[in-house]
CSV table of C-alpha atoms and ligand atoms in Angstrom, one decimal:
chain,number,residue,atom,x,y,z
A,1,UNK,CA,0.0,0.0,0.0
A,2,UNK,CA,1.0,3.6,0.0
A,3,UNK,CA,4.0,4.7,2.0
A,4,UNK,CA,4.5,8.2,0.6
A,5,UNK,CA,1.2,9.3,-0.7
A,6,UNK,CA,-1.1,11.3,1.6
A,7,UNK,CA,-4.6,9.8,2.1
A,8,UNK,CA,-6.1,12.4,-0.2
A,9,UNK,CA,-3.6,11.6,-3.0
A,10,UNK,CA,-4.1,7.9,-2.4
A,11,UNK,CA,-7.9,8.5,-2.8
A,12,UNK,CA,-7.4,10.4,-6.1
A,13,UNK,CA,-4.9,7.9,-7.4
A,14,UNK,CA,-7.0,4.8,-6.7
A,15,UNK,CA,-10.1,6.4,-8.3
A,16,UNK,CA,-8.0,7.2,-11.4
A,17,UNK,CA,-6.4,3.8,-11.5
A,18,UNK,CA,-9.7,2.0,-11.3
A,19,UNK,CA,-11.2,4.3,-13.9
A,20,UNK,CA,-8.5,3.2,-16.4
A,21,UNK,CA,-10.4,-0.1,-16.6
A,22,UNK,CA,-13.0,1.7,-18.6
A,23,UNK,CA,-10.4,2.4,-21.3
A,24,UNK,CA,-9.8,-0.2,-24.0
A,25,UNK,CA,-7.3,-0.5,-26.8
A,26,UNK,CA,-8.1,1.8,-29.7
A,27,UNK,CA,-10.5,4.1,-27.8
A,28,UNK,CA,-10.9,7.8,-28.1
A,29,UNK,CA,-10.7,9.2,-24.6
A,30,UNK,CA,-11.7,12.6,-23.2
A,31,UNK,CA,-9.1,13.6,-20.6
A,32,UNK,CA,-10.3,15.8,-17.8
A,33,UNK,CA,-8.7,18.6,-15.9
A,34,UNK,CA,-7.6,19.0,-12.3
A,35,UNK,CA,-5.5,17.1,-9.8
A,36,UNK,CA,-7.5,13.9,-9.9
A,37,UNK,CA,-7.6,13.9,-13.7
A,38,UNK,CA,-3.9,14.5,-13.7
A,39,UNK,CA,-3.5,11.1,-11.9
A,40,UNK,CA,-5.6,9.5,-14.7
A,41,UNK,CA,-3.4,11.0,-17.4
A,42,UNK,CA,-0.3,9.7,-15.7
A,43,UNK,CA,-1.9,6.2,-15.2
A,44,UNK,CA,-2.9,6.1,-18.9
A,45,UNK,CA,0.6,7.2,-19.9
A,46,UNK,CA,2.0,4.3,-18.0
A,47,UNK,CA,-0.4,1.9,-19.8
A,48,UNK,CA,0.7,3.4,-23.1
A,49,UNK,CA,4.4,2.9,-22.3
A,50,UNK,CA,4.3,-0.3,-20.4
A,51,UNK,CA,1.4,-2.2,-21.9
A,52,UNK,CA,1.4,-0.8,-25.5
A,53,UNK,CA,-2.1,0.6,-25.0
A,54,UNK,CA,-3.1,2.6,-28.1
A,55,UNK,CA,-5.5,5.4,-27.4
A,56,UNK,CA,-6.2,8.9,-28.7
A,57,UNK,CA,-6.7,11.5,-26.1
A,58,UNK,CA,-8.8,14.7,-26.3
A,59,UNK,CA,-7.8,17.0,-23.5
A,60,UNK,CA,-10.2,19.4,-21.8
A,61,UNK,CA,-7.6,22.1,-21.2
A,62,UNK,CA,-4.2,23.3,-22.3
A,63,UNK,CA,-2.8,22.0,-18.9
A,64,UNK,CA,-4.1,18.5,-19.6
A,65,UNK,CA,-2.9,18.6,-23.2
A,66,UNK,CA,0.7,19.4,-22.0
A,67,UNK,CA,0.7,16.6,-19.4
A,68,UNK,CA,-0.8,14.1,-21.9
A,69,UNK,CA,1.9,14.8,-24.4
A,70,UNK,CA,4.6,14.6,-21.7
A,71,UNK,CA,3.4,11.1,-20.7
A,72,UNK,CA,3.3,9.8,-24.2
A,73,UNK,CA,-0.5,9.9,-25.0
A,74,UNK,CA,-1.4,10.8,-28.6
A,75,UNK,CA,-3.4,14.0,-28.4
A,76,UNK,CA,-5.9,15.3,-31.0
A,77,UNK,CA,-8.6,18.0,-31.0
A,78,UNK,CA,-12.2,17.1,-30.4
A,79,UNK,CA,-13.0,18.0,-34.0
A,80,UNK,CA,-10.4,15.5,-35.2
A,81,UNK,CA,-11.8,12.8,-33.0
A,82,UNK,CA,-15.4,13.8,-33.6
A,83,UNK,CA,-17.0,11.4,-31.0
A,84,UNK,CA,-15.4,9.8,-28.0
A,85,UNK,CA,-15.8,6.4,-26.4
A,86,UNK,CA,-15.4,7.7,-22.9
A,87,UNK,CA,-14.4,10.8,-21.0
A,88,UNK,CA,-12.9,10.6,-17.5
A,89,UNK,CA,-12.8,13.7,-15.4
A,90,UNK,CA,-12.8,15.0,-11.8
A,91,UNK,CA,-15.6,17.0,-10.1
A,92,UNK,CA,-16.0,19.5,-7.4
A,93,UNK,CA,-19.3,18.0,-6.1
A,94,UNK,CA,-21.5,15.1,-7.1
A,95,UNK,CA,-24.9,14.1,-5.7
A,96,UNK,CA,-26.7,10.7,-5.5
A,97,UNK,CA,-28.1,11.1,-9.1
A,98,UNK,CA,-24.5,11.8,-10.3
A,99,UNK,CA,-25.3,15.4,-11.1
A,100,UNK,CA,-22.1,17.5,-10.8
A,101,UNK,CA,-20.6,20.8,-10.1
A,102,UNK,CA,-17.5,21.3,-12.2
A,103,UNK,CA,-15.2,24.1,-13.1
A,104,UNK,CA,-13.1,24.5,-10.0
A,105,UNK,CA,-10.1,24.5,-12.3
A,106,UNK,CA,-11.8,26.9,-14.7
A,107,UNK,CA,-12.1,24.3,-17.6
A,108,UNK,CA,-15.8,23.7,-17.4
A,109,UNK,CA,-16.6,24.8,-21.0
A,110,UNK,CA,-14.3,22.4,-22.7
A,111,UNK,CA,-15.1,19.7,-20.1
A,112,UNK,CA,-18.8,20.0,-20.8
A,113,UNK,CA,-18.4,19.9,-24.6
A,114,UNK,CA,-16.0,16.9,-24.4
A,115,UNK,CA,-18.1,15.0,-21.9
A,116,UNK,CA,-21.3,15.6,-23.9
A,117,UNK,CA,-19.6,14.3,-27.1
A,118,UNK,CA,-18.8,10.9,-25.4
A,119,UNK,CA,-20.6,7.6,-25.1
A,120,UNK,CA,-19.9,7.6,-21.4
A,121,UNK,CA,-18.7,10.0,-18.8
A,122,UNK,CA,-16.8,8.6,-15.8
A,123,UNK,CA,-16.1,10.9,-12.8
A,124,UNK,CA,-13.2,10.2,-10.5
A,125,UNK,CA,-13.3,11.8,-7.1
A,126,UNK,CA,-12.4,11.4,-3.4
A,127,UNK,CA,-15.1,11.1,-0.8
A,128,UNK,CA,-15.1,14.8,0.0
A,129,UNK,CA,-16.8,15.5,-3.3
A,130,UNK,CA,-20.0,13.5,-2.4
A,131,UNK,CA,-22.9,15.7,-1.2
A,132,UNK,CA,-26.6,15.3,-0.5
A,133,UNK,CA,-27.4,18.6,-2.3
A,134,UNK,CA,-25.3,20.5,-4.7
A,135,UNK,CA,-24.2,24.1,-4.0
A,136,UNK,CA,-21.8,24.3,-1.0
A,137,UNK,CA,-19.0,24.6,-3.7
A,138,UNK,CA,-19.4,27.9,-5.5
A,139,UNK,CA,-20.9,27.3,-8.9
A,140,UNK,CA,-18.5,28.4,-11.7
A,141,UNK,CA,-20.0,30.3,-14.6
A,142,UNK,CA,-18.0,31.2,-17.7
A,143,UNK,CA,-18.8,34.7,-19.0
A,144,UNK,CA,-17.5,36.8,-21.9
A,145,UNK,CA,-15.3,39.7,-20.8
A,146,UNK,CA,-17.4,42.2,-22.7
A,147,UNK,CA,-19.8,43.8,-20.2
A,148,UNK,CA,-19.0,41.3,-17.5
A,149,UNK,CA,-20.1,43.5,-14.7
A,150,UNK,CA,-23.5,44.0,-16.3
A,151,UNK,CA,-23.7,40.3,-16.8
A,152,UNK,CA,-22.8,39.7,-13.2
A,153,UNK,CA,-25.6,42.1,-12.0
A,154,UNK,CA,-28.1,40.3,-14.2
A,155,UNK,CA,-26.9,36.9,-12.9
A,156,UNK,CA,-27.4,38.0,-9.3
A,157,UNK,CA,-30.8,39.4,-10.0
A,158,UNK,CA,-31.8,36.1,-11.6
A,159,UNK,CA,-30.4,34.1,-8.8
A,160,UNK,CA,-32.5,36.1,-6.3
A,161,UNK,CA,-35.6,34.6,-7.9
A,162,UNK,CA,-34.4,31.0,-7.9
A,163,UNK,CA,-34.3,28.2,-5.3
A,164,UNK,CA,-30.9,28.9,-3.9
A,165,UNK,CA,-29.6,30.0,-0.5
A,166,UNK,CA,-27.2,32.7,-1.8
A,167,UNK,CA,-27.2,35.1,-4.7
A,168,UNK,CA,-23.7,36.7,-4.9
A,169,UNK,CA,-21.2,36.3,-7.6
A,170,UNK,CA,-17.5,37.0,-7.5
A,171,UNK,CA,-15.1,37.2,-10.5
A,172,UNK,CA,-12.4,34.6,-10.1
A,173,UNK,CA,-8.9,36.1,-9.7
A,174,UNK,CA,-5.4,34.8,-10.5
A,175,UNK,CA,-3.3,36.8,-8.1
A,176,UNK,CA,-3.9,40.5,-8.9
A,177,UNK,CA,-5.3,39.8,-12.4
A,178,UNK,CA,-8.6,38.3,-13.5
A,179,UNK,CA,-8.5,34.5,-14.1
A,180,UNK,CA,-8.8,33.9,-17.9
A,181,UNK,CA,-10.0,30.6,-19.3
A,182,UNK,CA,-8.5,28.8,-22.3
A,183,UNK,CA,-11.2,30.5,-24.4
A,184,UNK,CA,-10.3,34.0,-23.2
A,185,UNK,CA,-13.3,34.3,-20.9
A,186,UNK,CA,-13.8,35.2,-17.2
A,187,UNK,CA,-15.2,32.9,-14.5
A,188,UNK,CA,-17.9,34.1,-12.0
A,189,UNK,CA,-18.1,32.0,-8.9
A,190,UNK,CA,-21.7,31.9,-7.7
A,191,UNK,CA,-22.0,31.6,-3.9
A,192,UNK,CA,-25.3,29.7,-3.6
A,193,UNK,CA,-24.7,27.4,-0.5
A,194,UNK,CA,-27.6,25.2,-1.6
A,195,UNK,CA,-29.1,24.6,-5.0
A,196,UNK,CA,-32.7,23.5,-4.7
A,197,UNK,CA,-33.4,22.9,-8.4
A,198,UNK,CA,-30.2,22.4,-10.3
A,199,UNK,CA,-31.9,21.5,-13.6
A,200,UNK,CA,-33.9,24.8,-13.5
A,201,UNK,CA,-30.9,26.8,-12.5
A,202,UNK,CA,-28.7,25.4,-15.3
A,203,UNK,CA,-31.4,26.2,-17.9
A,204,UNK,CA,-32.3,29.7,-16.7
A,205,UNK,CA,-28.7,31.0,-16.1
A,206,UNK,CA,-27.6,30.0,-19.6
A,207,UNK,CA,-30.3,32.3,-21.1
A,208,UNK,CA,-28.5,35.4,-19.8
A,209,UNK,CA,-26.6,37.1,-22.6
A,210,UNK,CA,-22.9,37.1,-21.8
A,211,UNK,CA,-23.1,33.7,-20.0
A,212,UNK,CA,-21.2,31.1,-22.0
A,213,UNK,CA,-21.8,28.0,-19.9
A,214,UNK,CA,-22.4,27.0,-16.3
A,215,UNK,CA,-20.6,24.3,-14.3
A,216,UNK,CA,-23.7,22.1,-13.6
A,217,UNK,CA,-23.5,18.8,-15.3
A,218,UNK,CA,-27.0,17.4,-15.3
A,219,UNK,CA,-27.6,13.9,-16.8
A,220,UNK,CA,-24.1,13.8,-18.3
A,221,UNK,CA,-22.2,11.6,-15.9
A,222,UNK,CA,-22.8,7.8,-16.1
A,223,UNK,CA,-20.4,6.4,-13.5
A,224,UNK,CA,-18.5,7.8,-10.5
A,225,UNK,CA,-15.4,6.1,-9.1
A,226,UNK,CA,-15.0,7.2,-5.5
A,227,UNK,CA,-11.6,6.8,-4.0
A,228,UNK,CA,-10.8,6.4,-0.3
A,229,UNK,CA,-7.6,7.2,1.5
A,230,UNK,CA,-7.1,3.5,2.5
A,231,UNK,CA,-7.1,2.3,-1.1
A,232,UNK,CA,-10.8,1.3,-1.4
A,233,UNK,CA,-12.9,2.4,-4.3
A,234,UNK,CA,-16.6,2.5,-4.8
A,235,UNK,CA,-17.9,2.3,-8.4
A,236,UNK,CA,-21.4,3.7,-8.8
A,237,UNK,CA,-23.3,3.3,-12.1
A,238,UNK,CA,-26.3,5.6,-12.4
A,239,UNK,CA,-27.8,3.5,-15.1
A,240,UNK,CA,-27.9,0.2,-13.2
A,241,UNK,CA,-28.2,1.9,-9.7
A,242,UNK,CA,-25.5,-0.5,-8.5
A,243,UNK,CA,-22.4,0.3,-6.4
A,244,UNK,CA,-19.5,-2.1,-6.2
A,245,UNK,CA,-16.7,-1.8,-3.7
A,246,UNK,CA,-13.1,-2.9,-4.4
A,247,UNK,CA,-9.6,-2.4,-3.2
A,248,UNK,CA,-6.7,-1.2,-5.4
A,249,UNK,CA,-3.3,-2.5,-4.3
A,250,UNK,CA,-0.3,-0.6,-5.6
A,251,UNK,CA,3.3,0.1,-4.7
A,252,UNK,CA,4.1,3.8,-4.8
A,253,UNK,CA,7.7,3.4,-5.8
A,254,UNK,CA,6.7,3.0,-9.5
A,255,UNK,CA,7.8,5.6,-12.1
A,256,UNK,CA,4.3,7.0,-11.9
A,257,UNK,CA,5.0,8.6,-8.6
A,258,UNK,CA,8.2,10.4,-9.6
A,259,UNK,CA,7.9,14.1,-10.5
A,260,UNK,CA,4.4,14.4,-9.3
A,261,UNK,CA,2.7,17.7,-9.3
A,262,UNK,CA,-0.1,19.3,-11.2
B,1,LIG,C1,-11.7,21.6,-13.5
B,1,LIG,C2,-12.6,20.7,-12.8
B,1,LIG,C3,-12.0,19.7,-12.0
B,1,LIG,O1,-12.4,18.4,-12.4
B,1,LIG,C4,-12.6,19.8,-10.6
B,1,LIG,O2,-12.2,21.2,-10.1
B,1,LIG,C5,-11.9,18.8,-9.6
B,1,LIG,O3,-10.6,19.1,-9.5
B,1,LIG,P1,-9.7,18.3,-8.5
B,1,LIG,O4,-9.6,16.9,-9.0
B,1,LIG,O5,-8.3,19.0,-8.5
B,1,LIG,O6,-10.3,18.3,-7.1
B,1,LIG,O7,-13.8,20.8,-13.0
B,1,LIG,O8,-12.4,22.6,-14.2
């Protein structure tokens, strides 16, 4: 078992490692963004190098594209791949129906486009991401820079009429400058505390001019692989309603654990 990995990294790693079982030779695979997805990319890179796995990866951010190339995964654009067999990505929150909040890393737009263009979306997460009701994690909203303060005001006004417990929005920062997405947009983080009707919110908020996309993933995720700090994983399939529990054994002196970092 793990000697050097912290429980949280162990949880992320075992979720990623188990999710690799959804990837078969010849598949076109959407590669998520974030620290958990980075483990997945490293694991797939090992399978490419060690086992001769042949896959084509479609990254969901410039960061993931760089990592995928570094570990030897063939990278193409979504338009080159057209349709994907599976997308594997992290999440900021997931509920019992496997609806998600995503976008903590600011990549929600590409993530949603890529996941939607896939036969199956598999989410990998540690147990801290499991919630009864979505909304404690601020909901990311991608907006165009033009008129963003006006858009923010309209968003807040709209939220006040919806089933949420907070209606403030803050523009995400990167140090002293605004955070800018791969598409050149801004992110507003919506402090909602509790989202009573995620489906309604997702539809209504996207109607506001200036809003590009929101971080609610409704009816997109098929499977969640939940990693635990002791090496256990739960695999929950929303279509069958079944949850399986397994244990992933590994030795953390493999190449995979060298030069870690996101
Ligand atoms: C990036 C995302 C990530 O998947 C999400 O933020 C989870 O990240 P991490 O695995 O680092 O906790 O949506 O936009």
